[in-house]
């Protein structure tokens, strides 16, 4: 069942010089019931704006927003049956945790026993039982975060909206809360729309991910699909860490020529690139699909590339080797036993079965269709 | 041994003065001002309050002044007037200030600036000037501004300041319509300090307009309200200029406030000892009321 739907939703802000500025440009998407959807993209790409339009805190300039089976364009936030967790938590500083949690239900004039039971349930799920009489300022960041979650949970809304809820936490707590959020999603069977600029968070939490850039949705897909088949160079470069390498290349008579090597193309790829014969393309390859020639188990060693190593970073479980190809920096994520030091001229092996080609003009992935 | 220690100590002292001497010199100026113009008068007034004071020669009379004071009906009348004046003005002023600030806060920045300036303007004018304007407003004949206004509704002119029934009320009215600029600016600043996301959270939490006010705005503005309350009460306990300018405490002591009574006792009847005693009672009252206010209102101030 579709739960949240955007139809050609646009949002323009009028800036100081009275110029319209497009924060969200014609978004179209459908979020299913019980789905965990993550909006991800660089700062200022319109994620928060999209979320706030779902919540009704911001009115879209044009287009329709549908929640459940209603068009909610002009519905007040309180009538949309949503709950939101704000980036700064927005806990009421003068109320105790219990009052914070029950505020929404009290406004709805729910019976006292019902409210008490809800608060008890939520605080049990989130481990807040011992803090109910405290004020927000007496809690740690992670605990406040959980109160903010609790305030949403007690309401049993159709949709949960999260705006970068983990960004104020330290790395360790963030990972812990990530796990807790995942579990919470399963336990509550809730629909969650989650905004983050952290692609790792997006990949670990999202069942589907909406990648945005400059107000435009780039791709909507599952994490594995995004990783394996990015639609364009932006998505390819944004998802994955370290990001995908882009190498300038040319297609010549069924071969692909790069600075430092040229490869015969596998049949399926050659077919895809048929329209680009004699033209420039961008070869995209992930760091983990590049191997040192001395340690490439199970990989066909036919696609070789000669380069001078710039820097080697030892991360323990793997090494990152940086080198230049055709003026672009390339990163290889290799096995720690791979030999390498600054200045060494080394042969690298590219696993071309896993590479992508992009049109340098449109930045779209070449699919050959 | 002795010989080696002594110069060392002297050197340490020298270094201390070189490093901190200037600091003490700078502190000295305000401390001296305080001693001469605050502490000394307070102490000498305290002493004076136990004396039958005379320029030439004062006699120690113990608690006589205080005894006279507590038996004096006029004094109690002035306490009553002061309390009535305070109770009628301070809460009303705070509400007025709050409402004005609330409306100004909703406006565009340009209008906000305009209203902040206009509302603050009366604070720049001296109390004397304002009182003179109000004398014209309260003019008892039918050419008086207020009376002319009443005339529009066919009402008879009122002798605003000249009869016991209306005199104190007139001063209160004048105070209501007086300067709220400082309070408005304080409120506006604190309103701006409440995070917007709290209201958005409240919107999502089904809060009505009234609930937003009751559950968020009001509690978060409480520190400002407390400040305005305490300073308002202190100022109001000392109300003097408008009484002096408009009614001279009359008619029949109907507007005699404590501060005005002190002035009268000292500079009309030259009873400096008694006036000092009255001052100390006033000071004690102010401290008492302030402490009570802090105790009852600050306990749940947050943020
Ligand atoms: N109230 C506003 N008035 C004018 N411009 C705004 C307003 N809110 C957002 N914008 C602009 O809209 C664009 C999108 O903002 P938005 O807050 O949605 O970004 P975001 O993707 O959430 O970024 P971040 O990761 O930094 O939170 C930004 O360029 C921002 O400057
Ligand atoms: Mg944001």
XYZ file of C-alpha atoms and ligand atoms in Angstrom:
704
model
C 0.000 0.000 0.000
C 1.304 3.427 -0.907
C 1.510 5.658 2.094
C 3.347 8.831 1.160
C 3.403 10.097 -2.359
C 4.899 13.179 -4.012
C 3.512 14.211 -7.381
C 5.626 16.798 -9.138
C 6.295 18.572 -5.843
C 8.240 21.790 -6.174
C 9.431 24.192 -3.515
C 10.770 27.638 -4.174
C 12.042 30.038 -1.573
C 12.229 33.745 -2.180
C 15.673 34.890 -1.119
C 16.775 38.274 0.190
C 17.076 39.790 -3.262
C 13.535 38.639 -4.003
C 14.873 36.025 -6.423
C 13.117 32.654 -6.390
C 15.394 29.826 -5.392
C 14.408 26.258 -6.159
C 15.056 24.014 -3.166
C 13.119 21.021 -4.480
C 12.553 20.658 -8.208
C 9.628 18.482 -9.176
C 9.948 15.470 -6.899
C 8.070 12.268 -7.693
C 8.170 9.282 -5.402
C 6.037 6.725 -3.627
C 6.783 5.383 -0.157
C 5.105 2.102 0.718
C 3.508 1.189 4.020
C 6.024 -0.103 6.622
C 8.929 0.942 4.465
C 12.151 2.530 5.752
C 13.121 5.129 3.185
C 16.228 7.263 3.523
C 16.767 10.610 1.821
C 20.440 11.248 1.294
C 22.436 13.927 -0.439
C 24.977 16.662 0.178
C 24.208 19.674 2.353
C 21.595 22.006 0.924
C 20.167 19.531 -1.583
C 16.607 19.843 -0.264
C 16.266 16.831 2.046
C 15.002 18.741 5.056
C 12.717 20.779 2.842
C 11.204 17.581 1.417
C 10.670 16.188 4.906
C 9.143 19.408 6.171
C 6.735 19.388 3.261
C 5.596 15.894 4.241
C 5.138 17.145 7.807
C 3.237 20.218 6.682
C 5.710 22.636 8.238
C 6.444 24.004 4.773
C 3.901 24.483 1.985
C 5.020 23.243 -1.433
C 4.968 25.803 -4.229
C 3.255 23.362 -6.556
C 2.428 19.672 -6.865
C 0.474 17.292 -4.662
C 1.430 15.465 -1.478
C -0.585 12.400 -0.585
C -0.540 10.624 2.766
C -2.657 7.495 3.078
C -5.501 8.143 0.692
C -5.789 11.877 1.259
C -4.284 14.805 -0.559
C -2.814 16.725 2.360
C -1.581 19.835 0.533
C -3.224 22.298 2.875
C -3.629 20.147 5.953
C -2.155 21.419 9.218
C 0.720 19.259 10.575
C -1.449 17.995 13.410
C -4.025 16.612 10.984
C -1.538 14.633 8.921
C -1.033 11.796 11.393
C 2.743 12.066 11.341
C 5.379 12.373 14.037
C 8.701 14.041 13.548
C 12.071 13.791 15.230
C 13.946 17.029 14.802
C 17.653 17.366 14.229
C 18.048 19.388 17.426
C 15.445 17.144 19.152
C 13.287 20.158 20.048
C 12.497 18.743 23.476
C 10.467 21.096 25.647
C 13.177 22.248 28.048
C 10.901 23.129 30.954
C 8.966 19.857 30.954
C 10.054 16.591 32.497
C 10.707 13.643 30.228
C 7.315 12.224 31.176
C 5.627 15.496 30.235
C 7.614 15.661 27.029
C 6.514 12.190 26.054
C 2.866 12.711 26.929
C 2.439 16.237 25.565
C 0.949 15.161 22.243
C -1.438 12.655 23.804
C -2.539 15.163 26.419
C -3.337 17.643 23.661
C -5.426 14.935 22.039
C -7.312 14.612 25.348
C -6.653 10.878 25.592
C -7.698 9.167 28.822
C -5.153 9.291 31.590
C -4.646 5.525 31.853
C -4.083 5.285 28.110
C -1.430 8.026 28.223
C 0.299 6.407 31.176
C 0.385 3.059 29.470
C 1.761 4.535 26.246
C 4.481 6.410 28.102
C 5.360 3.257 30.005
C 5.600 1.219 26.811
C 7.694 3.768 24.977
C 10.069 4.321 27.854
C 10.490 0.574 28.229
C 11.361 0.164 24.568
C 13.857 3.017 24.758
C 15.225 2.356 28.239
C 14.056 5.656 29.664
C 12.124 4.369 32.679
C 14.566 5.742 35.227
C 14.627 9.241 33.758
C 10.970 10.095 33.459
C 11.056 12.739 36.158
C 14.170 14.465 34.890
C 14.403 17.488 32.658
C 15.999 17.281 29.194
C 19.086 19.212 30.242
C 19.858 16.500 32.784
C 20.188 13.891 30.020
C 23.059 12.986 27.727
C 22.835 13.498 23.984
C 21.932 9.889 23.323
C 19.245 9.902 25.990
C 17.724 13.098 24.612
C 17.731 11.491 21.235
C 15.759 8.609 22.654
C 13.265 10.939 24.292
C 12.733 12.587 20.923
C 12.100 9.130 19.472
C 9.787 8.305 22.348
C 7.749 11.407 21.768
C 7.122 10.141 18.251
C 6.471 6.528 19.267
C 3.738 7.231 21.822
C 1.665 8.828 19.127
C 1.414 5.719 16.888
C 1.494 7.831 13.754
C 1.094 6.564 10.198
C 4.513 7.942 9.301
C 7.648 8.742 11.271
C 9.793 11.563 9.951
C 13.430 11.747 11.069
C 15.672 14.692 10.254
C 19.315 13.735 10.765
C 18.563 12.471 14.251
C 22.009 10.994 14.794
C 24.145 13.859 13.580
C 24.693 15.308 17.050
C 26.001 12.071 18.511
C 29.550 10.813 18.685
C 30.638 8.045 16.343
C 30.198 5.191 18.789
C 26.776 6.242 19.987
C 25.723 6.840 16.407
C 26.487 3.243 15.471
C 24.643 1.990 18.536
C 21.604 4.155 17.814
C 21.675 3.034 14.189
C 21.203 -0.540 15.331
C 18.483 0.494 17.756
C 16.640 2.387 15.055
C 16.724 -0.619 12.766
C 15.318 -2.809 15.503
C 12.706 -0.235 16.366
C 11.565 -0.162 12.788
C 11.074 -3.915 12.781
C 9.397 -3.972 16.154
C 6.955 -1.158 15.450
C 6.289 -2.119 11.863
C 6.363 1.597 11.202
C 6.783 3.632 8.067
C 9.882 5.753 8.411
C 11.181 8.577 6.263
C 14.706 9.332 7.330
C 16.936 12.187 6.240
C 20.712 12.101 6.450
C 23.734 13.395 4.596
C 25.768 10.378 5.671
C 25.776 7.743 2.963
C 26.896 5.018 5.383
C 23.845 5.715 7.540
C 21.687 5.643 4.432
C 23.126 2.335 3.235
C 22.795 0.606 6.601
C 19.321 1.846 7.501
C 17.405 2.278 4.294
C 15.330 -0.337 2.563
C 15.173 2.121 -0.250
C 17.267 5.218 -0.689
C 16.371 8.468 -2.398
C 19.529 10.211 -3.570
C 19.118 13.956 -4.041
C 21.364 16.625 -5.438
C 20.586 20.321 -5.847
C 16.889 19.786 -5.370
C 16.629 17.005 -7.935
C 16.070 13.339 -7.148
C 18.905 11.436 -8.819
C 17.870 7.875 -8.161
C 15.527 5.866 -5.967
C 16.657 2.294 -5.313
C 17.640 -0.267 -2.730
C 21.155 0.048 -1.255
C 22.540 -2.891 -3.250
C 20.979 -1.628 -6.461
C 22.372 1.874 -5.892
C 25.784 0.441 -5.269
C 25.781 -1.947 -8.192
C 23.912 0.137 -10.749
C 24.225 3.843 -10.056
C 22.239 5.852 -12.548
C 24.762 8.618 -13.027
C 28.163 9.890 -11.938
C 26.704 11.775 -8.990
C 25.148 8.692 -7.431
C 28.194 6.604 -8.267
C 30.468 9.123 -6.596
C 28.234 9.722 -3.597
C 27.496 6.146 -2.574
C 30.424 4.094 -1.339
C 33.467 4.992 0.697
C 36.048 5.679 -0.559
C 34.035 6.847 -3.572
C 34.103 5.354 -7.039
C 37.079 6.296 -9.222
C 36.454 8.087 -12.475
C 39.029 7.625 -15.233
C 38.931 9.493 -18.538
C 38.943 6.969 -21.374
C 38.356 6.634 -25.110
C 36.679 3.856 -27.019
C 38.752 2.731 -30.025
C 37.939 -0.268 -32.178
C 36.421 -2.339 -29.464
C 39.168 -1.418 -27.041
C 39.150 1.050 -24.226
C 42.175 3.315 -23.997
C 43.255 5.032 -20.827
C 46.416 6.799 -19.780
C 48.764 3.943 -18.904
C 47.007 1.060 -20.625
C 44.385 -0.171 -22.999
C 42.077 -3.115 -22.649
C 40.095 -5.313 -24.889
C 36.490 -5.104 -23.853
C 34.370 -7.963 -22.625
C 31.583 -8.745 -25.084
C 28.699 -7.379 -23.023
C 30.455 -4.093 -22.402
C 31.598 -3.695 -25.977
C 27.989 -3.966 -27.011
C 26.947 -1.338 -24.541
C 29.578 1.056 -25.814
C 28.876 0.500 -29.502
C 27.462 3.984 -29.950
C 30.572 5.549 -28.433
C 33.187 4.220 -30.814
C 35.900 6.857 -31.202
C 34.424 8.976 -28.446
C 35.382 9.966 -24.931
C 33.775 8.138 -22.015
C 34.343 8.072 -18.258
C 35.269 4.741 -16.776
C 33.969 4.303 -13.235
C 35.490 1.652 -11.037
C 35.205 1.167 -7.302
C 38.405 1.110 -5.217
C 37.773 -2.483 -4.180
C 37.675 -3.616 -7.814
C 41.285 -2.581 -8.370
C 43.990 -5.021 -7.314
C 47.749 -4.971 -7.120
C 49.170 -7.444 -9.647
C 50.887 -9.345 -6.822
C 47.669 -10.013 -4.926
C 44.638 -10.581 -7.090
C 43.142 -13.919 -6.209
C 40.297 -15.068 -8.397
C 40.428 -12.098 -10.740
C 41.188 -12.286 -14.416
C 44.535 -10.528 -14.739
C 44.133 -9.443 -18.316
C 43.208 -5.754 -17.715
C 46.384 -4.158 -16.518
C 47.348 -0.589 -15.824
C 50.775 0.862 -15.072
C 51.027 3.715 -12.565
C 53.313 5.403 -10.045
C 52.095 5.149 -6.479
C 51.551 8.525 -4.777
C 50.601 7.533 -1.245
C 49.831 4.344 0.634
C 47.531 4.389 3.657
C 47.582 1.370 5.960
C 44.215 0.864 7.602
C 45.001 -2.520 9.088
C 42.365 -4.637 7.422
C 43.212 -3.111 4.044
C 45.503 -0.653 2.335
C 44.484 2.363 0.301
C 46.823 3.074 -2.580
C 46.551 6.384 -4.412
C 47.867 6.991 -7.909
C 47.181 9.224 -10.906
C 45.674 8.080 -14.177
C 45.191 10.672 -16.890
C 45.384 13.531 -14.409
C 42.758 12.070 -12.084
C 43.497 10.644 -8.651
C 42.541 6.997 -8.369
C 42.145 5.048 -5.135
C 42.629 1.326 -4.871
C 41.463 -0.551 -1.826
C 43.742 -3.576 -1.702
C 44.636 -6.491 0.507
C 47.143 -5.476 3.222
C 49.693 -7.903 1.847
C 49.850 -6.025 -1.436
C 53.274 -4.426 -1.840
C 53.455 -0.713 -2.351
C 55.236 2.468 -1.338
C 55.393 6.034 -2.567
C 57.148 6.303 -5.927
C 56.920 2.628 -6.843
C 55.887 1.928 -10.429
C 53.315 -0.798 -10.132
C 50.938 -2.788 -12.255
C 47.305 -2.710 -11.181
C 44.573 -5.024 -12.286
C 41.113 -3.702 -13.000
C 38.125 -5.972 -12.606
C 36.318 -4.663 -15.656
C 33.306 -6.917 -15.147
C 32.326 -4.580 -12.332
C 33.105 -1.263 -13.934
C 30.689 1.325 -15.311
C 30.888 3.752 -18.187
C 29.458 7.229 -18.109
C 28.769 9.776 -20.797
C 31.055 12.730 -19.977
C 28.512 15.237 -21.321
C 25.330 14.046 -19.610
C 27.078 12.276 -16.704
C 24.532 9.475 -17.142
C 25.566 5.865 -17.033
C 25.833 4.285 -20.462
C 23.461 1.343 -20.451
C 23.520 0.748 -24.170
C 19.784 0.740 -24.541
C 69.545 31.629 56.645
C 67.542 34.663 57.725
C 69.426 36.881 55.396
C 68.649 34.804 52.334
C 64.950 34.569 52.975
C 64.213 38.242 53.595
C 65.278 39.611 50.173
C 63.508 36.741 48.494
C 60.282 37.688 50.176
C 60.740 41.312 49.326
C 61.370 40.366 45.722
C 58.154 38.348 45.670
C 56.224 41.293 47.051
C 57.755 43.574 44.450
C 56.761 41.223 41.695
C 53.232 41.037 43.072
C 52.862 44.802 42.916
C 54.400 44.982 39.490
C 51.974 42.397 38.166
C 48.792 43.256 40.020
C 49.358 46.828 41.233
C 47.575 48.376 38.281
C 44.608 46.122 38.720
C 44.150 47.302 42.304
C 44.559 50.885 41.243
C 41.753 50.488 38.729
C 39.514 48.739 41.214
C 40.199 51.489 43.713
C 38.278 54.137 41.750
C 34.849 52.462 41.775
C 35.398 51.181 45.308
C 36.062 54.716 46.506
C 32.986 56.005 44.688
C 30.947 53.272 46.284
C 32.308 53.990 49.743
C 31.773 57.719 49.515
C 28.464 57.892 47.685
C 26.722 54.681 48.697
C 28.061 53.021 51.789
C 28.765 56.190 53.768
C 25.285 57.713 53.170
C 23.606 54.415 53.986
C 25.478 54.041 57.249
C 25.050 57.650 58.254
C 21.341 57.406 57.439
C 21.129 54.328 59.594
C 22.747 56.210 62.441
C 20.538 59.193 61.734
C 17.446 57.052 62.061
C 18.324 56.567 65.742
C 18.802 60.279 66.304
C 16.846 63.461 66.717
C 18.812 64.999 63.879
C 19.917 68.576 63.794
C 22.569 70.262 61.713
C 24.188 71.721 64.812
C 23.677 68.954 67.248
C 22.036 65.544 67.147
C 20.732 63.590 70.087
C 20.566 59.844 70.294
C 16.958 58.761 70.765
C 17.205 55.033 70.212
C 14.154 53.497 68.594
C 11.986 56.575 69.134
C 11.804 57.410 65.438
C 10.697 53.893 64.581
C 8.138 53.956 67.343
C 6.674 57.249 66.136
C 6.594 55.944 62.631
C 4.654 52.807 63.440
C 2.125 54.825 65.406
C 1.702 57.330 62.587
C -1.524 56.904 60.578
C -0.095 58.875 57.690
C 2.748 56.408 57.419
C 0.376 53.455 57.271
C -1.747 55.323 54.779
C 1.325 55.828 52.596
C 2.228 52.143 52.836
C -1.299 51.264 51.809
C -1.204 53.717 48.892
C 2.117 52.350 47.732
C 0.898 48.787 47.887
C -2.322 49.624 46.044
C -0.360 51.500 43.414
C 2.063 48.589 42.996
C -0.566 45.869 42.878
C -2.608 47.826 40.351
C 0.246 48.823 38.078
C 2.914 46.118 37.933
C 0.813 43.125 36.815
C -1.152 45.235 34.335
C 2.049 46.693 32.942
C 3.577 43.262 32.527
C 0.520 41.985 30.691
C 0.428 45.078 28.491
C 4.142 44.743 27.777
C 3.753 41.104 26.937
C 0.778 41.622 24.636
C 2.496 44.480 22.820
C 5.700 42.446 22.444
C 3.679 39.488 21.224
C 2.109 41.526 18.439
C 5.305 43.313 17.517
C 7.087 39.955 17.332
C 4.780 38.792 14.544
C 5.646 41.766 12.363
C 8.220 42.127 9.626
C 11.653 43.268 10.762
C 11.116 46.787 9.425
C 7.952 47.305 11.449
C 9.489 45.650 14.478
C 12.251 48.239 14.482
C 9.732 51.045 14.070
C 7.578 49.924 16.975
C 10.525 49.132 19.221
C 11.731 52.707 18.713
C 8.335 54.354 19.225
C 7.577 52.279 22.281
C 10.934 53.110 23.776
C 10.632 56.836 23.108
C 8.816 57.771 26.360
C 11.705 56.303 28.339
C 13.920 58.991 26.852
C 11.635 61.834 27.973
C 11.989 62.905 31.597
C 9.298 62.003 34.096
C 8.726 65.693 34.689
C 7.878 66.366 31.052
C 5.540 63.424 30.907
C 3.827 64.551 34.109
C 3.209 67.985 32.622
C 1.532 66.386 29.610
C -0.615 64.323 31.918
C -1.557 67.388 33.950
C -3.108 68.687 30.740
C -4.863 65.398 30.119
C -6.261 65.314 33.653
C -7.298 68.985 33.632
C -10.420 69.088 35.855
C -12.352 71.618 33.709
C -14.257 70.490 30.657
C -11.386 71.550 28.381
C -9.220 68.790 29.861
C -8.395 66.138 27.305
C -9.848 63.256 29.252
C -12.923 65.179 30.294
C -13.554 66.259 26.741
C -13.355 62.624 25.757
C -15.906 61.729 28.444
C -18.042 64.590 27.162
C -18.349 62.789 23.842
C -20.341 60.172 25.710
C -22.350 62.816 27.538
C -20.521 62.265 30.838
C -19.813 65.043 33.326
C -16.259 66.298 33.808
C -14.324 64.603 36.598
C -11.917 66.328 38.971
C -9.335 63.664 38.347
C -6.500 64.716 40.615
C -8.418 66.902 42.997
C -10.578 64.365 44.819
C -9.570 61.440 46.999
C -11.765 59.008 45.094
C -9.998 59.360 41.755
C -6.555 60.792 42.507
C -4.681 57.537 43.076
C -6.503 55.887 40.199
C -5.436 58.749 37.934
C -1.811 58.128 38.804
C -2.303 54.431 38.132
C -3.912 55.143 34.776
C -1.018 57.372 33.874
C 1.370 54.603 34.774
C -0.474 52.038 32.667
C -0.162 54.243 29.637
C 3.438 55.049 30.433
C 6.608 53.600 29.069
C 6.741 49.908 28.328
C 9.621 50.150 25.876
C 12.302 48.519 27.989
C 10.072 45.594 28.901
C 8.983 45.148 25.300
C 12.567 44.983 24.140
C 13.403 42.423 26.818
C 10.413 40.301 25.881
C 11.187 40.554 22.180
C 14.736 39.400 22.824
C 13.596 36.388 24.837
C 10.887 35.536 22.332
C 13.522 35.477 19.629
C 15.530 33.126 21.818
C 12.881 30.393 21.845
C 13.839 27.877 19.161
C 11.336 27.774 16.307
C 11.506 24.009 16.249
C 9.773 23.910 19.652
C 6.696 25.460 18.080
C 6.939 23.124 15.125
C 7.194 20.170 17.471
C 4.163 21.522 19.310
C 2.256 21.877 16.033
C 2.955 18.244 15.266
C 2.010 17.401 18.858
C -1.514 18.723 18.237
C -1.091 21.840 20.346
C -3.710 24.536 19.852
C -2.758 28.197 19.747
C -3.617 28.549 23.420
C -1.610 25.441 24.354
C 1.400 26.761 22.449
C 1.203 29.894 24.547
C 0.481 28.195 27.864
C 2.887 25.284 27.499
C 5.778 26.870 25.618
C 5.860 30.641 25.289
C 4.824 31.535 28.827
C 7.062 29.098 30.724
C 10.067 29.906 28.571
C 9.562 33.632 29.075
C 9.263 33.222 32.827
C 12.779 34.463 33.613
C 12.018 37.693 31.747
C 8.657 38.005 33.476
C 10.278 37.467 36.859
C 12.862 40.112 36.100
C 10.189 42.599 35.027
C 8.133 41.756 38.093
C 10.954 42.284 40.556
C 12.302 45.453 38.976
C 8.749 46.711 38.411
C 7.850 46.254 42.064
C 11.030 47.939 43.231
C 10.456 50.945 40.966
C 6.832 51.121 41.907
C 7.600 51.046 45.638
C 9.711 54.106 45.081
C 7.190 56.012 42.970
C 7.825 59.713 43.480
C 8.051 61.983 40.450
C 4.461 61.646 39.295
C 3.163 62.150 42.863
C 5.377 65.164 43.392
C 4.459 66.706 40.050
C 0.756 66.006 39.936
C -0.802 65.778 43.400
C 1.805 66.536 46.070
C 0.441 63.542 47.890
C -3.051 64.993 48.193
C -5.840 65.387 48.416
C -6.052 64.347 52.045
C -3.025 62.021 51.706
C -4.925 60.014 49.064
C -1.789 59.762 46.917
C 0.941 60.005 49.519
C 3.333 57.157 48.788
C 6.159 56.125 51.058
C 8.765 57.838 48.911
C 6.754 61.037 48.862
C 6.242 60.860 52.614
C 9.988 60.496 53.141
C 10.559 63.542 50.984
C 7.977 65.514 52.932
C 9.266 64.463 56.331
C 12.807 65.378 55.403
C 12.485 68.491 53.326
C 9.229 70.034 54.496
C 9.376 69.240 58.201
C 13.142 68.831 58.440
C 12.747 65.661 60.497
C 15.784 63.920 59.032
C 15.903 61.266 61.713
C 12.330 60.238 61.149
C 12.771 60.346 57.352
C 15.780 58.046 57.675
C 13.740 55.618 59.709
C 11.018 55.693 57.060
C 13.621 55.027 54.380
C 14.873 51.991 56.204
C 11.389 50.609 56.576
C 10.869 51.118 52.844
C 14.166 49.389 52.041
C 13.248 46.521 54.323
C 9.838 46.178 52.622
C 11.431 46.113 49.179
C 13.935 43.446 50.183
C 11.203 41.381 51.808
C 8.932 41.540 48.769
C 11.790 40.761 46.375
C 12.846 37.737 48.365
C 9.273 36.466 48.429
C 8.955 36.921 44.691
C 12.160 35.032 44.002
C 11.123 32.285 46.320
C 7.736 31.774 44.756
C 8.448 32.428 41.121
C 12.008 31.413 40.435
C 11.675 27.838 41.665
C 10.321 26.663 38.344
C 12.208 28.975 36.033
C 14.109 26.942 33.467
C 16.301 27.448 30.465
N 13.310 29.126 4.896
C 14.153 29.171 3.849
N 14.305 30.311 3.138
C 15.142 30.359 2.077
N 15.882 29.332 1.642
C 15.783 28.172 2.313
C 14.921 28.023 3.453
N 15.025 26.762 3.911
C 15.915 26.153 3.102
N 16.372 26.988 2.143
C 17.328 26.652 1.071
O 16.868 25.507 0.428
C 17.933 24.627 0.143
C 17.621 23.250 0.698
O 17.627 23.330 2.090
P 17.435 22.062 3.004
O 17.358 22.545 4.404
O 16.317 21.245 2.507
O 18.798 21.304 2.784
P 19.257 19.906 3.372
O 19.329 18.977 2.226
O 18.419 19.523 4.503
O 20.730 20.248 3.836
P 21.497 19.824 5.182
O 22.090 18.493 4.950
O 22.554 20.887 5.292
O 20.517 19.871 6.312
C 19.171 25.230 0.736
O 19.947 25.792 -0.303
C 18.662 26.299 1.652
O 19.533 27.395 1.635
Mg 18.714 19.436 6.660
